[in-house]
Coordinates of C-alpha atoms in Angstrom, one line a residue:
M1 CA -8.8 -9.8 -37.9
T2 CA -6.3 -11.7 -35.7
S3 CA -5.0 -9.8 -32.7
I4 CA -1.3 -9.5 -31.9
Y5 CA -1.9 -11.4 -28.7
T6 CA -3.3 -14.4 -30.6
I7 CA -0.3 -14.4 -32.8
L8 CA 2.1 -14.2 -29.9
F9 CA 0.3 -16.9 -28.0
F10 CA 0.6 -19.4 -30.9
F11 CA 4.1 -18.3 -31.6
F12 CA 5.3 -19.0 -28.0
K13 CA 3.0 -22.0 -27.5
F14 CA 4.2 -24.0 -30.4
R15 CA 7.7 -22.6 -31.1
Y16 CA 9.2 -22.0 -27.6
H17 CA 9.1 -25.6 -26.3
P18 CA 7.8 -28.8 -27.8
N19 CA 5.8 -29.6 -24.6
A20 CA 4.5 -26.0 -24.1
A21 CA 0.9 -27.1 -25.1
D22 CA 0.9 -29.5 -22.1
V23 CA 1.9 -26.9 -19.5
K24 CA -1.0 -25.4 -17.5
F25 CA -0.8 -22.9 -14.7
K26 CA -3.2 -23.1 -11.8
N27 CA -1.9 -20.1 -10.0
I28 CA 0.9 -17.7 -10.6
R29 CA 2.0 -16.2 -7.3
P30 CA 5.1 -14.0 -6.6
A31 CA 7.7 -15.8 -4.5
M32 CA 7.9 -12.8 -2.2
Q33 CA 4.3 -13.2 -1.3
T34 CA 4.8 -16.9 -0.5
R35 CA 7.8 -16.1 1.7
R36 CA 5.8 -13.4 3.5
D37 CA 3.0 -15.9 4.3
G38 CA 5.6 -18.2 5.9
V39 CA 7.3 -15.5 7.9
Y40 CA 4.1 -13.6 8.8
P41 CA 1.3 -16.1 9.1
R42 CA -1.0 -13.6 10.9
R43 CA -0.9 -10.9 8.2
P44 CA -4.2 -8.9 8.4
Q45 CA -6.7 -9.3 5.6
N46 CA -9.0 -6.4 6.6
H47 CA -9.3 -3.4 8.9
D48 CA -10.7 -5.4 11.8
D49 CA -7.8 -7.9 11.7
L50 CA -5.3 -5.0 11.7
E51 CA -7.0 -3.3 14.6
G52 CA -6.7 -6.6 16.6
L53 CA -3.1 -7.2 15.7
L54 CA -2.3 -3.6 16.7
N55 CA -3.8 -4.2 20.1
D56 CA -1.5 -7.3 20.5
A57 CA 1.6 -5.6 19.2
N58 CA 4.4 -4.2 21.3
E59 CA 4.3 -0.6 22.4
T60 CA 7.0 0.6 20.0
F61 CA 5.0 -0.6 17.0
R62 CA 1.7 0.6 18.4
S63 CA 3.1 4.1 18.9
N64 CA 3.5 4.4 15.1
Y65 CA -0.3 4.1 14.5
R66 CA -1.7 7.6 14.2
G67 CA -5.4 6.8 13.5
P68 CA -8.0 5.7 10.9
V69 CA -9.0 7.3 7.7
K70 CA -12.8 7.4 7.4
D71 CA -14.9 8.4 4.5
A72 CA -18.0 10.7 4.5
Q73 CA -20.2 7.7 5.6
N74 CA -17.8 7.0 8.5
N75 CA -16.5 3.8 7.0
N76 CA -12.9 2.9 7.6
I77 CA -11.0 3.3 4.3
G78 CA -7.5 3.5 5.5
M79 CA -4.9 3.8 8.4
I80 CA -2.2 6.3 9.1
F81 CA 1.2 5.3 10.4
A82 CA 4.1 7.5 11.4
N83 CA 7.0 7.5 13.7
P84 CA 6.2 9.9 16.6
R85 CA 9.4 12.0 16.1
L86 CA 8.9 12.2 12.3
W87 CA 5.2 13.1 12.8
L88 CA 6.3 16.2 14.8
V89 CA 8.7 17.2 12.0
L90 CA 6.0 16.7 9.4
Q91 CA 3.7 18.9 11.4
A92 CA 6.2 21.7 11.4
A93 CA 7.3 21.2 7.8
M94 CA 7.2 24.1 5.4
M95 CA 7.3 22.0 2.3
I96 CA 5.8 18.5 1.8
A97 CA 5.6 16.1 -1.1
F98 CA 3.5 12.9 -1.5
D99 CA 3.3 9.8 -3.7
G100 CA 1.0 6.8 -3.8
T101 CA 2.3 3.4 -4.8
F102 CA 0.2 0.4 -5.8
W103 CA 2.9 -2.1 -6.3
V104 CA 4.1 -2.6 -2.8
A105 CA 0.8 -2.2 -0.9
P106 CA 0.2 -5.0 1.5
T107 CA -2.3 -7.7 0.8
G108 CA -5.8 -6.4 1.4
W109 CA -5.0 -2.8 0.6
Y110 CA -5.1 -1.0 -2.7
Q111 CA -2.5 1.7 -2.1
L112 CA 0.3 2.8 0.1
F113 CA 0.4 6.6 0.2
N114 CA 3.5 8.3 1.5
V115 CA 3.7 11.9 2.7
F116 CA 7.3 13.3 2.8
F117 CA 8.8 16.4 4.4
V118 CA 11.6 18.2 2.7
V119 CA 14.8 19.3 4.5
E120 CA 17.6 20.9 2.5
N121 CA 16.4 19.3 -0.7
H122 CA 16.2 15.8 0.8
F123 CA 12.9 14.0 1.1
F124 CA 12.1 12.0 4.3
V125 CA 9.0 9.9 4.9
G126 CA 6.8 11.6 7.5
A127 CA 3.7 9.3 7.2
C128 CA 2.5 6.2 5.5
I129 CA -1.2 5.7 4.8
L130 CA -2.8 2.5 3.7
L131 CA -5.8 3.1 1.6
D132 CA -8.6 0.9 0.1
G133 CA -8.9 2.8 -3.1
K134 CA -7.8 5.8 -5.1
S135 CA -10.9 8.0 -5.6
T136 CA -10.9 11.7 -5.1
D137 CA -13.2 11.2 -2.1
D138 CA -10.6 8.8 -0.6
Y139 CA -7.8 11.3 -1.0
R140 CA -10.0 14.1 0.5
S141 CA -10.9 11.9 3.5
M142 CA -7.2 11.1 3.9
W143 CA -6.1 14.7 3.9
N144 CA -9.0 15.6 6.3
A145 CA -7.8 12.8 8.7
M146 CA -4.2 14.1 8.5
N147 CA -5.4 17.6 9.2
D148 CA -7.6 16.5 12.2
L149 CA -4.7 14.4 13.7
M150 CA -2.4 17.4 13.4
D151 CA -4.9 19.7 15.1
N152 CA -5.5 21.7 11.9
Q153 CA -1.8 22.6 11.6
F154 CA -1.4 20.8 8.3

């Protein structure tokens, strides 16, 4: 039985353009990623690179780094960032919400997880967490790190 993908492949390959059979792609890369590489040539590729860049960064940027997320084996699996003022509001928040996104996570990270605080039915980002994965253990480690950084007020 022929799959629908095979049918679509042949349909577009031979009907879309007469030279379609000669077109070969070596690499498909989003234009946004190419622009980022030009603008930010020192983008971190792993945890160690990011730690080094944070040490070289200006004080304003460094003040947004809250701490690492470590798993049960004490491996770095993420990093927590938050504006100092918003961090205090998040600590005192009576209602929070959260959402993980995979589409806009930086290169080298699997997920950008956002924690929001709610004020008068408006959501504000209180913290952004970069994570390596999306397992239950990763989330548990992340919430434990958040709680530890907030002196168990979270």
